[in-house]
Coordinates of C-alpha atoms in Angstrom, one line a residue:
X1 CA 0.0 0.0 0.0
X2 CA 1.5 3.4 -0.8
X3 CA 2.4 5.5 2.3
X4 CA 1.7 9.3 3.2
X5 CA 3.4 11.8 4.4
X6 CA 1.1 13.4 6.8
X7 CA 1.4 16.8 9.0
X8 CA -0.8 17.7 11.8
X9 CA -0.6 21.7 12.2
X10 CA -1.6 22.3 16.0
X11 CA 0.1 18.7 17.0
X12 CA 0.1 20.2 20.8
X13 CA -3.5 20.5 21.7
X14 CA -6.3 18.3 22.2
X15 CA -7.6 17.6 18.6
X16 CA -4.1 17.4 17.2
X17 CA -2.7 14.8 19.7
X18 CA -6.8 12.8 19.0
X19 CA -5.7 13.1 15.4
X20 CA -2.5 11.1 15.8
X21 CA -3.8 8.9 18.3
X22 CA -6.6 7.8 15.7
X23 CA -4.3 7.7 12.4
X24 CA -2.4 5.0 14.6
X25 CA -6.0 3.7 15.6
X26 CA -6.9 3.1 12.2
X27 CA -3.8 2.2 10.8
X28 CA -3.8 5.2 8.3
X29 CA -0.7 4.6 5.5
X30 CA 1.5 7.3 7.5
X31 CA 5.0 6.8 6.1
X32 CA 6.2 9.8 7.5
X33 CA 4.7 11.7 10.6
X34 CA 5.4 15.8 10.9
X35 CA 3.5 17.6 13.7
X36 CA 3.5 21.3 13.6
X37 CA 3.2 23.5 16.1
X38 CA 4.3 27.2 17.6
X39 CA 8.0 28.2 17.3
X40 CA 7.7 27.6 21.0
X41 CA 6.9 24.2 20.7
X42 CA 9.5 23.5 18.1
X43 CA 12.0 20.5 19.0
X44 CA 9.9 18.8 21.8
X45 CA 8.4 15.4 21.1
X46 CA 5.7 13.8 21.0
X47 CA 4.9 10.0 20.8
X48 CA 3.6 8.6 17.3
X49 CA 3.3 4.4 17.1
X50 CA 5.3 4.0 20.1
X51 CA 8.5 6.4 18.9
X52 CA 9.1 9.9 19.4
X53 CA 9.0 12.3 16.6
X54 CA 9.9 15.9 16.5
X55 CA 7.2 18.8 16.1
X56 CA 8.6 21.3 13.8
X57 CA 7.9 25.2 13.6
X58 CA 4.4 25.7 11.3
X59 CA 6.1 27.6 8.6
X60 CA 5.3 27.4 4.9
X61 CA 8.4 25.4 4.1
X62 CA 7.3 22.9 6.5
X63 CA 4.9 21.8 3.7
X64 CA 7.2 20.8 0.6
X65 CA 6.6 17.2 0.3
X66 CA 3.5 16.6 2.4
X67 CA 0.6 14.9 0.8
X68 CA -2.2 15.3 3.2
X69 CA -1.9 18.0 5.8
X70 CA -4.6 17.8 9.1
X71 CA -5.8 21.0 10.4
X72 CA -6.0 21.1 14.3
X73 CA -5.7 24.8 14.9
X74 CA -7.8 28.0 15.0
X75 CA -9.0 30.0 12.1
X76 CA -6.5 32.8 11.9
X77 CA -3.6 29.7 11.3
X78 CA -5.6 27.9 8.8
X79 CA -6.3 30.9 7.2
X80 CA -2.2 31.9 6.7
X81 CA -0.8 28.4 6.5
X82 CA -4.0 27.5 3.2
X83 CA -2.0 29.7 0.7
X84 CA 1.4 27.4 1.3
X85 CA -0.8 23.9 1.8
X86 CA -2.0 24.4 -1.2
X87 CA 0.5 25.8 -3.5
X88 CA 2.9 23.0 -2.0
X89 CA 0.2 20.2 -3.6
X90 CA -0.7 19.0 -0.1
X91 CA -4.7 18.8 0.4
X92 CA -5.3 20.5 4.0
X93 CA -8.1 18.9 5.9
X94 CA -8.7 21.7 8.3
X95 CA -11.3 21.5 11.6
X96 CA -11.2 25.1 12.0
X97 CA -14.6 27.1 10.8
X98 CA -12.3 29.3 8.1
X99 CA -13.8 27.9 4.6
X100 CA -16.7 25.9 5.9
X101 CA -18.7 28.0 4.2
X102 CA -16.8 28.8 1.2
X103 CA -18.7 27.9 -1.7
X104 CA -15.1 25.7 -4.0
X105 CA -14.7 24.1 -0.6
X106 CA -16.6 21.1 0.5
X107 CA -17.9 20.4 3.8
X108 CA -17.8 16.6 4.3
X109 CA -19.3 14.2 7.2
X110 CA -17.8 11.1 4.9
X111 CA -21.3 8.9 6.2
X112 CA -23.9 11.4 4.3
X113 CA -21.9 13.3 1.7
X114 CA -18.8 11.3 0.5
X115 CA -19.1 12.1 -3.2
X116 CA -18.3 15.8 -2.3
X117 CA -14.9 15.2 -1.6
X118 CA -13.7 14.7 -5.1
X119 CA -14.4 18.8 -5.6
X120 CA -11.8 20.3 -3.5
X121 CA -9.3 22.1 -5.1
X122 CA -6.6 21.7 -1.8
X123 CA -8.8 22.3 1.0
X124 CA -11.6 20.4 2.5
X125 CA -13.3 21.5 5.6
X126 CA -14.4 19.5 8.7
X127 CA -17.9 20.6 9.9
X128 CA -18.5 22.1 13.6
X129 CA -19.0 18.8 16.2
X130 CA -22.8 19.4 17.5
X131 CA -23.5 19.6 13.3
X132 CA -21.1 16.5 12.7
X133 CA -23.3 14.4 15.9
X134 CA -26.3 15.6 14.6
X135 CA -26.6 15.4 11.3
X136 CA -25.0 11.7 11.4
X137 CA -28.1 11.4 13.8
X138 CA -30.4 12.2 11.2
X139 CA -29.6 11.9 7.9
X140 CA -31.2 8.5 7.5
X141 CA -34.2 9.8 8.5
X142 CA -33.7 12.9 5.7
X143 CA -33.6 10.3 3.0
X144 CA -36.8 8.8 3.9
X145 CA -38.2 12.3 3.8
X146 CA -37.1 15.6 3.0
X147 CA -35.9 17.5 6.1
X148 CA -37.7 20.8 5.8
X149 CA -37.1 22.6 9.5
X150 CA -35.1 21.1 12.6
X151 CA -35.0 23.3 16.1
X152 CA -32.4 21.8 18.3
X153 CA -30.7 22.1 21.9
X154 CA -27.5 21.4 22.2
X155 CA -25.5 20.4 25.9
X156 CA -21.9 20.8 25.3
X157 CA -19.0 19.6 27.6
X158 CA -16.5 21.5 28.8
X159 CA -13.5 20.0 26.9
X160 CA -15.0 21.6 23.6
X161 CA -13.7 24.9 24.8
X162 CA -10.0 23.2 25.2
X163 CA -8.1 21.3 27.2
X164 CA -8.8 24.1 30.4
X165 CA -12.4 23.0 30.1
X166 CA -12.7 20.2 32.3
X167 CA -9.3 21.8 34.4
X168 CA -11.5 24.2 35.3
X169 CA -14.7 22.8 35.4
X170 CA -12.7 20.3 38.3
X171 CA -11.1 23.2 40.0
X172 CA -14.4 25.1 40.6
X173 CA -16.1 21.6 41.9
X174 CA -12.6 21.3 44.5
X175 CA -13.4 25.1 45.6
X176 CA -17.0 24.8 46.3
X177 CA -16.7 21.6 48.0
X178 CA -14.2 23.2 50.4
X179 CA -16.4 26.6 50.8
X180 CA -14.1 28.7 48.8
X181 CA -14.7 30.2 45.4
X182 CA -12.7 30.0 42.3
X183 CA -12.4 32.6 39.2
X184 CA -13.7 31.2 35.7
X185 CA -10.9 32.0 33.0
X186 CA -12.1 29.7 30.4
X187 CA -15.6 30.3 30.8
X188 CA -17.7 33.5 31.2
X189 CA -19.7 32.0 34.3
X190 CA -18.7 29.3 37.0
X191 CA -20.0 26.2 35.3
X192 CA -19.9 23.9 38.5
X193 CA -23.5 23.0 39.1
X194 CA -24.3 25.6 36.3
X195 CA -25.5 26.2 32.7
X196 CA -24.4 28.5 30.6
X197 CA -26.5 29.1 27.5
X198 CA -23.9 31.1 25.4
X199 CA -21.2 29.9 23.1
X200 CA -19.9 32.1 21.0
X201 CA -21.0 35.8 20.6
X202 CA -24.0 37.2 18.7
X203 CA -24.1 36.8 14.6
X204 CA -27.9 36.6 14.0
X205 CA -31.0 38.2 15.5
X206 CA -29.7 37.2 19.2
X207 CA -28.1 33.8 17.8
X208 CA -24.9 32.8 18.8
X209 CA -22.4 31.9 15.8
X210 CA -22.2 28.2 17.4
X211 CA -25.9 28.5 16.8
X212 CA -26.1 29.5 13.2
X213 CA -23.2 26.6 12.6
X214 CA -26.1 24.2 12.5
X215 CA -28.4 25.8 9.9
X216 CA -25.6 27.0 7.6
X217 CA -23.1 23.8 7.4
X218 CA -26.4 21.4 7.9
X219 CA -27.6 22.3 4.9
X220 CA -24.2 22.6 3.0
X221 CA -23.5 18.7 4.2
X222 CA -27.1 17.5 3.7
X223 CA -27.7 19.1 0.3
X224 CA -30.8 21.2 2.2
X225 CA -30.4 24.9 0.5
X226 CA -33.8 25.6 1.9
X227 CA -33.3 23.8 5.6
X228 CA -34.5 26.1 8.4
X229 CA -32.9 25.8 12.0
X230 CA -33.7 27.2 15.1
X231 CA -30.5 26.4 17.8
X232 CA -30.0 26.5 21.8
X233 CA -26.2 25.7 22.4
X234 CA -25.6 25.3 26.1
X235 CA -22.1 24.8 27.8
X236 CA -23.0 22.2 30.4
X237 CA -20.7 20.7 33.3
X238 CA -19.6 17.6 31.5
X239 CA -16.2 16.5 30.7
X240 CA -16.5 14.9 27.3
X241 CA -19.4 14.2 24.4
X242 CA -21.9 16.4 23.3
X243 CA -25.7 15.9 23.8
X244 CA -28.4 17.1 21.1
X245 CA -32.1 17.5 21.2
X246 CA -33.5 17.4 17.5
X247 CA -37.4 17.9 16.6
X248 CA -37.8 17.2 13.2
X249 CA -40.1 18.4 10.3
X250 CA -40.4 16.1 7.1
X251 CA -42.6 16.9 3.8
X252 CA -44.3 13.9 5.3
X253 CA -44.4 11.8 7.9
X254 CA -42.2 9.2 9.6
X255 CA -43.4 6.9 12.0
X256 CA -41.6 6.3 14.6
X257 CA -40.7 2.4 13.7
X258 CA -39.2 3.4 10.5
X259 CA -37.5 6.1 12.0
X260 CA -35.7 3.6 14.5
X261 CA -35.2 0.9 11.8
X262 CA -33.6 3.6 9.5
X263 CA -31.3 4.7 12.2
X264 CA -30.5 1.2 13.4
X265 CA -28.9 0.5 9.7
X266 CA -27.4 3.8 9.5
X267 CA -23.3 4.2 9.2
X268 CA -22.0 5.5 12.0
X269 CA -24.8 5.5 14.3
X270 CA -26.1 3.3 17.1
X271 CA -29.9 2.9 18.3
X272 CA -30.1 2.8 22.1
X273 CA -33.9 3.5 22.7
X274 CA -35.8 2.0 25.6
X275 CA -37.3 4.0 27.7
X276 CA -38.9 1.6 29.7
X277 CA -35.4 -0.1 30.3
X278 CA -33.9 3.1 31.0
X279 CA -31.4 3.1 27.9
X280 CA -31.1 5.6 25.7
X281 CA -27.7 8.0 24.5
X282 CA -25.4 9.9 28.0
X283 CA -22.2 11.1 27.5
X284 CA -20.5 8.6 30.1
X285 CA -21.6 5.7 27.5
X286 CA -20.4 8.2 24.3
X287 CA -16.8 9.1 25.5
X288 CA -14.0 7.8 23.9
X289 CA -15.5 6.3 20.5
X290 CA -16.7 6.8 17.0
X291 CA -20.4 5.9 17.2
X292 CA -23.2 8.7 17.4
X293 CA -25.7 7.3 19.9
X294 CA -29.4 8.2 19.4
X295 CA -32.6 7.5 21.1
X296 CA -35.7 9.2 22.4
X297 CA -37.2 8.5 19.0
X298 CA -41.1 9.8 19.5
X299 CA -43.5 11.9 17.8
X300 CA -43.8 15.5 17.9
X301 CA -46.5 16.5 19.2
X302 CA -46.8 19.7 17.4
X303 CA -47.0 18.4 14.1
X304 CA -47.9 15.2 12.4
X305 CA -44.7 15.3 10.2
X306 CA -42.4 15.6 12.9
X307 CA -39.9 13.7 14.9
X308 CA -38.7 14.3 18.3
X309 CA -34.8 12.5 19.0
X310 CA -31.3 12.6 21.5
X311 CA -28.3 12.2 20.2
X312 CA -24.7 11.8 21.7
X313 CA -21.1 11.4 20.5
X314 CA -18.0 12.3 21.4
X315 CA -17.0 15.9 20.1
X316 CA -13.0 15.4 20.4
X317 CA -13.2 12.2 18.0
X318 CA -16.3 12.1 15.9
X319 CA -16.9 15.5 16.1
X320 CA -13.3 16.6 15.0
X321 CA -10.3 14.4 15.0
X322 CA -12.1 10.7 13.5
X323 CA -14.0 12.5 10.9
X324 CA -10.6 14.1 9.6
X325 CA -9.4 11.0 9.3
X326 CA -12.4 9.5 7.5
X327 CA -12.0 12.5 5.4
X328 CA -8.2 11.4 4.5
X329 CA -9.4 8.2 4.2
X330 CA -11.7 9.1 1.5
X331 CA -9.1 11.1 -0.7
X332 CA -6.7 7.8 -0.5
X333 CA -9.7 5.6 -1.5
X334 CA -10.7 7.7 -4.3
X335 CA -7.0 9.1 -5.3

């Protein structure tokens, strides 16, 4: 099998060291391994397939030679790195939000829109997590019946603002339980024993630009130019895996046994509905894997083509470093 030389620009934080973990995971053809990071990262190590390998300084000479180059860092470095990924003949899978929306550069979940990939012209973007959990959730369920409107309510752990998510998140829950009280730095608001229904600031009318993320790239992934969304994103004090609640409306309607039929056989998703036997998608069960949990399949009671569900996955793996790789993956397979 031909190898790859692969980089990961932003190697150091959470996403980038998921990304390596699952290229080793899923035995991705890496014949050569080059994390990138800040100059003040340059010459430290970090531990690919058992051996260490040096992270480099993200420069545009890094990328002379690279085939496939993952993005793990924030827009403004996606933004000045793309010109050199691209002129270099690499194709840069990037997670941050920088061309999602960019009309010559697709937006791929590889389980709903895999055909897309074969249109990029360097870049290919990886959607926002909550829209990666949710519309793997659902898509089955679009191609028995057109999605027309979907209002969802998002529950976001803390480690999808970083790796000082959950530090904090820990530190506040040490200081209370010992009577004291502790600053938030990461997040606005103490988020022990709280909820903060903000992520983001304002882009829309009072929505957040988390919030619009679901309308804009769900209907770029699900080939839905006309799908309307109304979004709640709420931080919530959980380490890991993000939580969705989707009602659905359908030119016409689903019933609830071919909904849950159509979801069983879907890729990438797992039915765990039985209320009565208290099972159904948590984060503690969704942690640490690739599978997007959904259950809580009923009918909406406001309208007769509707669909009420809950979803989980995991937002560090499928929701940013596993679908990456599924995206490299595809390029390979269709190379």
């Amino acid at each position: 099998m031909k190898q790859y030389t692969v980089a990961v620009l932003g190697a150091t934080g959470a996403v980038g060291q998921e990304m390596m973990k699952i290229l080793s995971e899923r035995n991705f053809p890496v014949g050569k391994l080059i994390p990138l990071a800040s100059a003040r990262s340059a010459g430290k190590t970090l531990k690919f397939r058992g051996e260490d390998v040096t992270i480099q300084e993200a420069r545009d000479e890094a990328f002379e030679g690279v085939d496939i180059v993952l993005g793990a860092a924030e827009n403004d470095i996606a933004q000045k790195f793309a010109p050199a990924i691209v002129k270099a003949g690499a194709v840069f899978v990037d997670n941050s939000s920088a061309f999602r929306l960019d009309p010559n550069v697709p937006l791929i979940v590889p389980e709903i829109n895999p055909e897309d990939v074969k249109n990029h012209h360097g870049i290919i973007s990886n959607p926002n997590c909550s829209t990666i959990i949710t519309v793997t959730a659902v898509n089955a369920l679009n191609a028995i019946s057109p999605i027309r409107t979907m209002t969802a309510s998002t529950y976001q752990a803390v480690s999808g603002a970083g790796a000082g998510g959950p530090i904090e998140l820990m530190n506040e829950v040490q200081a209370l339980g010992h009577g004291k009280t502790y600053e938030p730095k990461v997040f606005s608001h103490q988020i022990a024993f709280n909820l903060i229904p903000q992520i983001g600031g304002e882009q829309f009318e009072g929505y957040t630009s988390e919030e619009m993320k679901m309308q804009n790239e769900g209907r770029k992934i699900m080939h839905l130019p006309d799908l309307k969304v109304s979004c709640t994103c709420v931080r919530v004090p959980v380490v890991r895996s993000h939580s969705i609640s989707v009602s659905l409306h359908f030119d016409k309607p689903i019933s609830v046994e071919q909904a849950r039929e159509a979801i069983a056989k879907a890729p990438g998703c797992k039915l765990v509905d039985d209320l009565a036997k208290k099972q159904y998608p948590m984060p503690l069960d969704t942690s640490d894997q690739d599978i997007v949990f959904v259950g809580r399949i009923r009918p909406d009671l406001t309208d007769d083509n509707g669909l009420c569900l809950w979803c989980c996955g995991d937002q560090v793996r499928k929701g940013a470093a596993t679908n990456a790789i599924q995206i490299a993956e595809l390029l390979i397979e269709k190379a």
